[in-house]
Amino acid sequence: MKKKNILAILILLTFFAVVVSFLVDKPQKKVEKKETTLSLIKPREPETEKYIEKTIDNKDYELNVVNLGDKVKRGEGLLFKDGSLYVVDSKNNQLVVLDENYELKEKIGKTGNAALEFQHPTGITSDEDGNFYILDSGNKRVQVLDSELKFVKEMAFKIRDSSPEAMFYHIAVDSSKTIHLAGNTIEYPGIYTLDSSGKQTYTFDYFVGSVFNKDGKVYAINFGDVMGENEEEHDYGYQTGKNFFMTIENNKLKILNELSYGLYTNSFLVTEDKLILDSGLFQAVSFFNLNGKYESTLKIYPENKKQRDSHITLVNKKIILSNSLDGKLIEYSPKK
C-alpha cells in the first residue's frame, strides 16, 4: 500500500476517533424533574421524619354505632346547638334535626334549587347570633337560616373552571359574618371567603384541610404537604408533611402551633382546652391540647368508616362523627 494511502487512512481514523471521543465525553443535558409538590405553609420536610412515635390509648370512652334508620340516608355536616343535633343529609337533600337521644324532631328541605331546597348539601355551622349556614354544595351556594330555621338569604359562590365538579365540604363563619369554605381535597385546594355582601375571595392557594369556627374565630388545620408526582397518571394523594393548627386573621393564616406529623385531619373541634381531631391517617380520634401537644387517641373507629368528607361534633360530652358511607353515626361516650 502506498505511503499516501496509509497516511490518508491514518488521518481518517484519527478524525473518527476524535469525533467519537467528543460524543462520548460530551456532557448530556440534564433533564430536571418538574417540581410538583404543593407547599403548604412550609416546604416539605425530609421523609425520615416520623409520625406519632407512641400512641397513648384513651380508655375513658366507649365506642357505639348509632343506626338512624330512615331518618338520615347519608349524613355529612354535623352541628350540636341548644339541645338539638343538626345533621346535613346529602342523599335526601335535607336538614335533619334530632334531639340528644337521636329522636327525630323535624326535617327541613327537599331536592331543588329554591329556598330551603338542596342539592348535595355537605356542611353546617352557626354564628354568634344563632343564625345557621348550610353549605348547599350542589347548588354552589350557602343558605342562611335564622334561629328558627327560617330562610333568610342565599349567597352564591363560583367554582373555578378547572375544577367544575369539585365540592366544598367544610364551612366556618367569623364574627364579621364572613364565610370560609374549604374543599378538603387536593383537587380543589384553597380557602374561599364570602363576606357579608357576597363578595368572593380565593385565598391560601395551597391549603388543603378543614375549617371550624368557635366564638367568632375561624380555625384551620391542614393535611400536610400534598405531593403529586405524575399528573397524567393521576398519582396524587400522598399526605406527607407537617400539620399546623392555625387561625385566620385579617384574611391571613396564622400558625398557632405545630401538630404531630402527617395526621391527615378530616375534621376537628376546638373546645375550651382541647383539639379533637378525626384523623384519617390513624383511623382514629385524637386529643391535643391547645398548645399542640399530643395527649391520647381513642380506639380506632369501625372498618366501614369512610375516611374522607367526615364531620365531627360534640353532643354534651359525647364525640359524634358522621359516616357518609351508610348514614350511621359513630359515637364515643364517656364511660360512667
Tab-separated table of C-alpha atoms in Angstrom:
chain	number	residue	atom	x	y	z
A	1	MET	CA	0.000	0.000	0.000
A	2	LYS	CA	1.367	3.400	-0.903
A	3	LYS	CA	2.516	5.720	1.816
A	4	LYS	CA	-0.039	8.364	0.722
A	5	ASN	CA	-2.916	5.890	1.140
A	6	ILE	CA	-1.673	4.749	4.528
A	7	LEU	CA	-1.351	8.365	5.650
A	8	ALA	CA	-4.866	9.155	4.436
A	9	ILE	CA	-6.274	6.153	6.314
A	10	LEU	CA	-4.457	7.164	9.496
A	11	ILE	CA	-5.773	10.726	9.195
A	12	LEU	CA	-9.313	9.406	8.635
A	13	LEU	CA	-9.096	7.037	11.635
A	14	THR	CA	-7.767	9.851	13.805
A	15	PHE	CA	-10.680	12.086	12.725
A	16	PHE	CA	-13.245	9.409	13.609
A	17	ALA	CA	-11.548	8.792	16.964
A	18	VAL	CA	-11.753	12.481	17.811
A	19	VAL	CA	-15.443	12.618	16.822
A	20	VAL	CA	-16.324	9.506	18.861
A	21	SER	CA	-14.391	10.821	21.833
A	22	PHE	CA	-16.237	14.128	21.641
A	23	LEU	CA	-19.642	12.434	21.518
A	24	VAL	CA	-18.835	10.114	24.399
A	25	ASP	CA	-17.341	12.744	26.656
A	26	LYS	CA	-19.851	15.486	25.865
A	27	PRO	CA	-21.940	16.064	28.960
A	28	GLN	CA	-25.561	15.165	28.464
A	29	LYS	CA	-28.144	17.857	29.014
A	30	LYS	CA	-29.625	17.362	32.461
A	31	VAL	CA	-33.360	16.842	32.417
A	32	GLU	CA	-34.745	18.403	35.529
A	33	LYS	CA	-37.792	16.817	37.093
A	34	LYS	CA	-40.628	19.261	37.338
A	35	GLU	CA	-41.377	20.088	40.935
A	36	THR	CA	-44.996	19.243	41.629
A	37	THR	CA	-45.015	19.320	45.395
A	38	LEU	CA	-47.558	21.789	46.698
A	39	SER	CA	-46.002	23.509	49.662
A	40	LEU	CA	-48.490	24.178	52.438
A	41	ILE	CA	-47.154	26.775	54.878
A	42	LYS	CA	-43.613	25.359	54.756
A	43	PRO	CA	-41.536	23.237	52.363
A	44	ARG	CA	-41.970	19.516	52.844
A	45	GLU	CA	-39.702	18.060	55.489
A	46	PRO	CA	-37.479	15.011	54.805
A	47	GLU	CA	-39.473	11.802	54.760
A	48	THR	CA	-37.364	10.438	57.582
A	49	GLU	CA	-39.497	12.467	59.946
A	50	LYS	CA	-41.778	10.170	61.898
A	51	TYR	CA	-45.428	10.123	62.809
A	52	ILE	CA	-46.539	9.953	66.435
A	53	GLU	CA	-43.976	7.566	67.833
A	54	LYS	CA	-46.176	6.137	70.544
A	55	THR	CA	-49.946	6.105	70.623
A	56	ILE	CA	-51.438	6.683	74.053
A	57	ASP	CA	-54.699	4.796	74.362
A	58	ASN	CA	-57.576	6.715	75.891
A	59	LYS	CA	-59.794	4.208	77.651
A	60	ASP	CA	-62.239	6.710	79.110
A	61	TYR	CA	-64.656	6.338	76.193
A	62	GLU	CA	-66.636	3.512	74.687
A	63	LEU	CA	-67.483	3.150	71.014
A	64	ASN	CA	-71.051	2.875	69.742
A	65	VAL	CA	-72.516	2.892	66.254
A	66	VAL	CA	-75.831	4.740	66.087
A	67	ASN	CA	-78.214	3.464	63.424
A	68	LEU	CA	-80.534	6.290	62.428
A	69	GLY	CA	-82.701	4.044	60.278
A	70	ASP	CA	-84.603	6.036	57.672
A	71	LYS	CA	-84.038	9.347	59.441
A	72	VAL	CA	-80.767	10.005	57.616
A	73	LYS	CA	-79.501	8.357	54.451
A	74	ARG	CA	-76.086	9.996	54.141
A	75	GLY	CA	-75.088	12.243	56.988
A	76	GLU	CA	-72.272	14.692	56.400
A	77	GLY	CA	-72.255	18.071	58.183
A	78	LEU	CA	-72.937	17.977	61.936
A	79	LEU	CA	-73.737	20.654	64.490
A	80	PHE	CA	-74.999	20.391	68.060
A	81	LYS	CA	-76.644	23.544	69.343
A	82	ASP	CA	-79.103	24.323	72.145
A	83	GLY	CA	-80.039	20.717	72.765
A	84	SER	CA	-80.501	19.730	69.120
A	85	LEU	CA	-78.272	17.764	66.760
A	86	TYR	CA	-78.381	19.086	63.195
A	87	VAL	CA	-77.415	16.561	60.517
A	88	VAL	CA	-76.981	17.515	56.865
A	89	ASP	CA	-78.315	14.628	54.766
A	90	SER	CA	-76.636	14.839	51.361
A	91	LYS	CA	-78.614	11.910	49.964
A	92	ASN	CA	-82.117	13.111	50.829
A	93	ASN	CA	-81.091	16.768	50.420
A	94	GLN	CA	-82.442	17.738	53.819
A	95	LEU	CA	-81.505	19.220	57.132
A	96	VAL	CA	-82.473	16.713	59.822
A	97	VAL	CA	-82.971	17.877	63.412
A	98	LEU	CA	-82.600	15.285	66.194
A	99	ASP	CA	-82.759	15.532	69.954
A	100	GLU	CA	-79.951	14.431	72.264
A	101	ASN	CA	-81.163	10.823	72.067
A	102	TYR	CA	-81.252	10.880	68.256
A	103	GLU	CA	-85.024	11.029	68.105
A	104	LEU	CA	-86.398	12.924	65.127
A	105	LYS	CA	-87.638	16.457	65.784
A	106	GLU	CA	-88.080	17.682	62.216
A	107	LYS	CA	-86.845	17.509	58.634
A	108	ILE	CA	-86.345	20.631	56.565
A	109	GLY	CA	-85.948	20.904	52.823
A	110	LYS	CA	-86.139	18.775	49.697
A	111	THR	CA	-84.328	18.374	46.399
A	112	GLY	CA	-84.254	21.530	44.307
A	113	ASN	CA	-82.700	24.961	43.986
A	114	ALA	CA	-85.273	27.257	45.599
A	115	ALA	CA	-85.213	28.470	49.199
A	116	LEU	CA	-84.818	25.561	51.651
A	117	GLU	CA	-84.157	23.188	48.762
A	118	PHE	CA	-80.800	21.487	48.408
A	119	GLN	CA	-78.508	19.612	46.041
A	120	HIS	CA	-75.875	17.570	47.902
A	121	PRO	CA	-75.516	19.762	50.995
A	122	THR	CA	-72.286	18.988	52.835
A	123	GLY	CA	-71.732	21.310	55.797
A	124	ILE	CA	-73.380	23.356	58.518
A	125	THR	CA	-72.318	25.931	61.086
A	126	SER	CA	-73.809	28.792	63.076
A	127	ASP	CA	-72.776	32.301	64.088
A	128	GLU	CA	-72.831	34.123	67.402
A	129	ASP	CA	-76.343	35.433	66.737
A	130	GLY	CA	-77.808	31.960	66.303
A	131	ASN	CA	-78.110	32.009	62.516
A	132	PHE	CA	-77.419	28.793	60.617
A	133	TYR	CA	-75.302	28.465	57.479
A	134	ILE	CA	-75.942	25.455	55.234
A	135	LEU	CA	-73.298	24.608	52.645
A	136	ASP	CA	-75.506	23.737	49.656
A	137	SER	CA	-72.624	22.421	47.555
A	138	GLY	CA	-74.532	21.078	44.570
A	139	ASN	CA	-76.258	24.418	44.102
A	140	LYS	CA	-72.972	26.280	44.669
A	141	ARG	CA	-74.364	28.491	47.390
A	142	VAL	CA	-74.686	28.953	51.133
A	143	GLN	CA	-78.197	29.196	52.538
A	144	VAL	CA	-78.534	31.342	55.651
A	145	LEU	CA	-81.338	30.494	58.093
A	146	ASP	CA	-82.361	32.310	61.255
A	147	SER	CA	-82.520	30.759	64.725
A	148	GLU	CA	-85.991	29.396	63.903
A	149	LEU	CA	-84.647	27.751	60.733
A	150	LYS	CA	-86.490	30.222	58.525
A	151	PHE	CA	-84.828	31.139	55.231
A	152	VAL	CA	-83.014	34.497	55.317
A	153	LYS	CA	-80.919	34.619	52.149
A	154	GLU	CA	-78.623	32.699	49.858
A	155	MET	CA	-75.036	33.528	48.958
A	156	ALA	CA	-73.766	32.074	45.695
A	157	PHE	CA	-70.150	31.170	45.039
A	158	LYS	CA	-68.240	30.175	41.936
A	159	ILE	CA	-66.140	27.111	41.257
A	160	ARG	CA	-63.027	27.524	39.145
A	161	ASP	CA	-63.416	26.349	35.549
A	162	SER	CA	-60.530	23.926	36.043
A	163	SER	CA	-62.482	22.008	38.717
A	164	PRO	CA	-66.160	22.219	37.741
A	165	GLU	CA	-67.144	19.090	39.664
A	166	ALA	CA	-65.274	19.978	42.849
A	167	MET	CA	-67.169	20.487	46.090
A	168	PHE	CA	-66.634	22.246	49.362
A	169	TYR	CA	-67.106	20.119	52.464
A	170	HIS	CA	-66.424	22.439	55.382
A	171	ILE	CA	-67.861	25.816	56.328
A	172	ALA	CA	-66.992	28.283	59.093
A	173	VAL	CA	-68.101	31.833	59.833
A	174	ASP	CA	-66.382	34.526	61.880
A	175	SER	CA	-67.705	37.402	63.981
A	176	SER	CA	-67.948	39.694	60.934
A	177	LYS	CA	-70.257	37.143	59.240
A	178	THR	CA	-67.530	36.308	56.719
A	179	ILE	CA	-67.965	32.753	55.487
A	180	HIS	CA	-64.974	30.467	54.922
A	181	LEU	CA	-65.265	27.398	52.679
A	182	ALA	CA	-62.736	24.576	52.389
A	183	GLY	CA	-62.727	21.776	49.846
A	184	ASN	CA	-60.778	19.296	51.975
A	185	THR	CA	-59.374	17.811	48.756
A	186	ILE	CA	-56.270	18.112	46.605
A	187	GLU	CA	-58.421	18.578	43.503
A	188	TYR	CA	-59.655	21.886	44.887
A	189	PRO	CA	-57.131	23.424	47.283
A	190	GLY	CA	-57.541	26.773	48.982
A	191	ILE	CA	-59.982	28.561	51.254
A	192	TYR	CA	-62.761	30.634	49.749
A	193	THR	CA	-64.350	33.505	51.631
A	194	LEU	CA	-67.689	35.225	51.180
A	195	ASP	CA	-68.096	38.491	53.060
A	196	SER	CA	-71.476	39.744	54.252
A	197	SER	CA	-72.072	41.442	50.889
A	198	GLY	CA	-71.403	38.226	48.986
A	199	LYS	CA	-68.003	39.227	47.612
A	200	GLN	CA	-65.930	36.117	46.995
A	201	THR	CA	-62.193	35.917	47.615
A	202	TYR	CA	-59.909	32.969	46.919
A	203	THR	CA	-57.018	32.728	49.352
A	204	PHE	CA	-54.318	30.357	50.576
A	205	ASP	CA	-53.829	28.711	47.203
A	206	TYR	CA	-52.194	25.542	48.502
A	207	PHE	CA	-54.229	24.962	51.637
A	208	VAL	CA	-55.830	21.516	51.803
A	209	GLY	CA	-57.701	20.753	55.003
A	210	SER	CA	-60.713	21.790	57.049
A	211	VAL	CA	-62.023	24.841	58.922
A	212	PHE	CA	-64.009	25.316	62.132
A	213	ASN	CA	-65.400	28.317	63.978
A	214	LYS	CA	-65.738	28.956	67.701
A	215	ASP	CA	-66.667	32.193	69.487
A	216	GLY	CA	-66.386	34.237	66.312
A	217	LYS	CA	-62.940	32.944	65.324
A	218	VAL	CA	-62.161	30.645	62.417
A	219	TYR	CA	-59.544	27.915	62.814
A	220	ALA	CA	-57.903	25.692	60.224
A	221	ILE	CA	-55.836	22.516	60.171
A	222	ASN	CA	-54.028	21.434	57.014
A	223	PHE	CA	-53.478	17.882	55.779
A	224	GLY	CA	-49.765	18.441	55.419
A	225	ASP	CA	-47.739	18.837	52.232
A	226	VAL	CA	-49.614	17.249	49.356
A	227	MET	CA	-47.428	15.728	46.667
A	228	GLY	CA	-48.381	14.882	43.082
A	229	GLU	CA	-45.686	13.130	41.055
A	230	ASN	CA	-47.342	12.487	37.717
A	231	GLU	CA	-50.437	14.361	36.664
A	232	GLU	CA	-51.068	12.153	33.621
A	233	GLU	CA	-51.203	9.034	35.773
A	234	HIS	CA	-53.164	10.824	38.496
A	235	ASP	CA	-50.596	9.784	41.065
A	236	TYR	CA	-51.860	12.116	43.750
A	237	GLY	CA	-52.960	11.884	47.327
A	238	TYR	CA	-49.796	11.488	49.392
A	239	GLN	CA	-50.164	13.412	52.629
A	240	THR	CA	-46.598	13.561	53.871
A	241	GLY	CA	-45.878	16.829	55.597
A	242	LYS	CA	-46.367	18.652	58.844
A	243	ASN	CA	-49.710	19.632	60.288
A	244	PHE	CA	-50.420	23.043	61.758
A	245	PHE	CA	-53.178	24.377	63.966
A	246	MET	CA	-53.954	27.835	62.592
A	247	THR	CA	-56.360	30.708	62.814
A	248	ILE	CA	-57.497	33.063	60.060
A	249	GLU	CA	-56.936	36.720	60.925
A	250	ASN	CA	-57.171	39.661	58.513
A	251	ASN	CA	-57.501	37.211	55.647
A	252	LYS	CA	-54.227	35.540	56.561
A	253	LEU	CA	-53.388	32.155	58.021
A	254	LYS	CA	-51.595	32.482	61.338
A	255	ILE	CA	-49.855	29.415	62.749
A	256	LEU	CA	-50.726	28.861	66.398
A	257	ASN	CA	-48.987	25.526	66.923
A	258	GLU	CA	-47.338	22.712	65.056
A	259	LEU	CA	-49.060	19.362	65.458
A	260	SER	CA	-47.768	15.819	65.025
A	261	TYR	CA	-46.563	14.875	61.580
A	262	GLY	CA	-48.901	13.582	58.869
A	263	LEU	CA	-52.238	13.391	60.672
A	264	TYR	CA	-54.490	13.878	57.615
A	265	THR	CA	-57.213	15.611	59.604
A	266	ASN	CA	-60.660	15.109	58.089
A	267	SER	CA	-62.379	17.431	60.562
A	268	PHE	CA	-61.751	18.827	64.019
A	269	LEU	CA	-63.206	20.573	67.054
A	270	VAL	CA	-61.835	23.324	69.243
A	271	THR	CA	-63.049	23.184	72.854
A	272	GLU	CA	-62.068	25.304	75.843
A	273	ASP	CA	-58.902	23.291	76.426
A	274	LYS	CA	-58.533	20.715	73.659
A	275	LEU	CA	-58.287	19.980	69.969
A	276	ILE	CA	-60.243	16.897	68.952
A	277	LEU	CA	-59.158	15.579	65.559
A	278	ASP	CA	-60.736	12.996	63.292
A	279	SER	CA	-57.531	11.594	61.820
A	280	GLY	CA	-57.862	9.770	58.517
A	281	LEU	CA	-54.293	8.517	58.671
A	282	PHE	CA	-54.647	6.820	62.055
A	283	GLN	CA	-58.316	5.907	61.563
A	284	ALA	CA	-58.990	7.310	64.995
A	285	VAL	CA	-59.949	10.338	67.046
A	286	SER	CA	-57.005	12.030	68.740
A	287	PHE	CA	-56.719	14.613	71.501
A	288	PHE	CA	-54.250	17.502	71.607
A	289	ASN	CA	-54.038	20.413	73.996
A	290	LEU	CA	-54.304	23.939	72.605
A	291	ASN	CA	-50.512	24.201	72.588
A	292	GLY	CA	-50.408	21.424	70.001
A	293	LYS	CA	-49.138	18.711	72.335
A	294	TYR	CA	-50.437	15.214	71.627
A	295	GLU	CA	-52.315	13.678	74.548
A	296	SER	CA	-54.123	10.479	73.573
A	297	THR	CA	-56.077	8.573	70.945
A	298	LEU	CA	-59.415	6.820	71.106
A	299	LYS	CA	-59.541	3.287	69.765
A	300	ILE	CA	-59.981	3.028	66.025
A	301	TYR	CA	-63.405	3.503	64.590
A	302	PRO	CA	-65.282	0.780	62.686
A	303	GLU	CA	-63.819	-0.597	59.480
A	304	ASN	CA	-66.713	0.717	57.414
A	305	LYS	CA	-65.999	4.298	58.477
A	306	LYS	CA	-65.439	6.364	55.373
A	307	GLN	CA	-62.087	8.136	55.562
A	308	ARG	CA	-62.888	11.333	53.722
A	309	ASP	CA	-65.537	14.026	53.958
A	310	SER	CA	-66.376	13.176	57.568
A	311	HIS	CA	-67.544	15.697	60.173
A	312	ILE	CA	-67.332	15.790	63.938
A	313	THR	CA	-69.260	17.449	66.752
A	314	LEU	CA	-69.872	17.210	70.496
A	315	VAL	CA	-73.254	16.239	71.918
A	316	ASN	CA	-72.733	17.232	75.527
A	317	LYS	CA	-69.701	15.061	76.352
A	318	LYS	CA	-70.205	12.562	73.541
A	319	ILE	CA	-67.991	12.801	70.454
A	320	ILE	CA	-70.038	12.196	67.322
A	321	LEU	CA	-68.757	11.527	63.795
A	322	SER	CA	-70.826	11.357	60.650
A	323	ASN	CA	-70.482	8.360	58.372
A	324	SER	CA	-71.353	9.415	54.849
A	325	LEU	CA	-70.968	5.823	53.688
A	326	ASP	CA	-74.155	4.476	55.265
A	327	GLY	CA	-75.806	7.237	57.263
A	328	LYS	CA	-74.908	5.834	60.668
A	329	LEU	CA	-73.266	7.938	63.344
A	330	ILE	CA	-70.176	6.927	65.260
A	331	GLU	CA	-70.399	7.812	68.935
A	332	TYR	CA	-67.715	7.901	71.609
A	333	SER	CA	-69.407	8.081	75.030
A	334	PRO	CA	-67.560	8.759	78.259
A	335	LYS	CA	-67.605	5.690	80.456
A	336	LYS	CA	-69.626	6.044	83.622
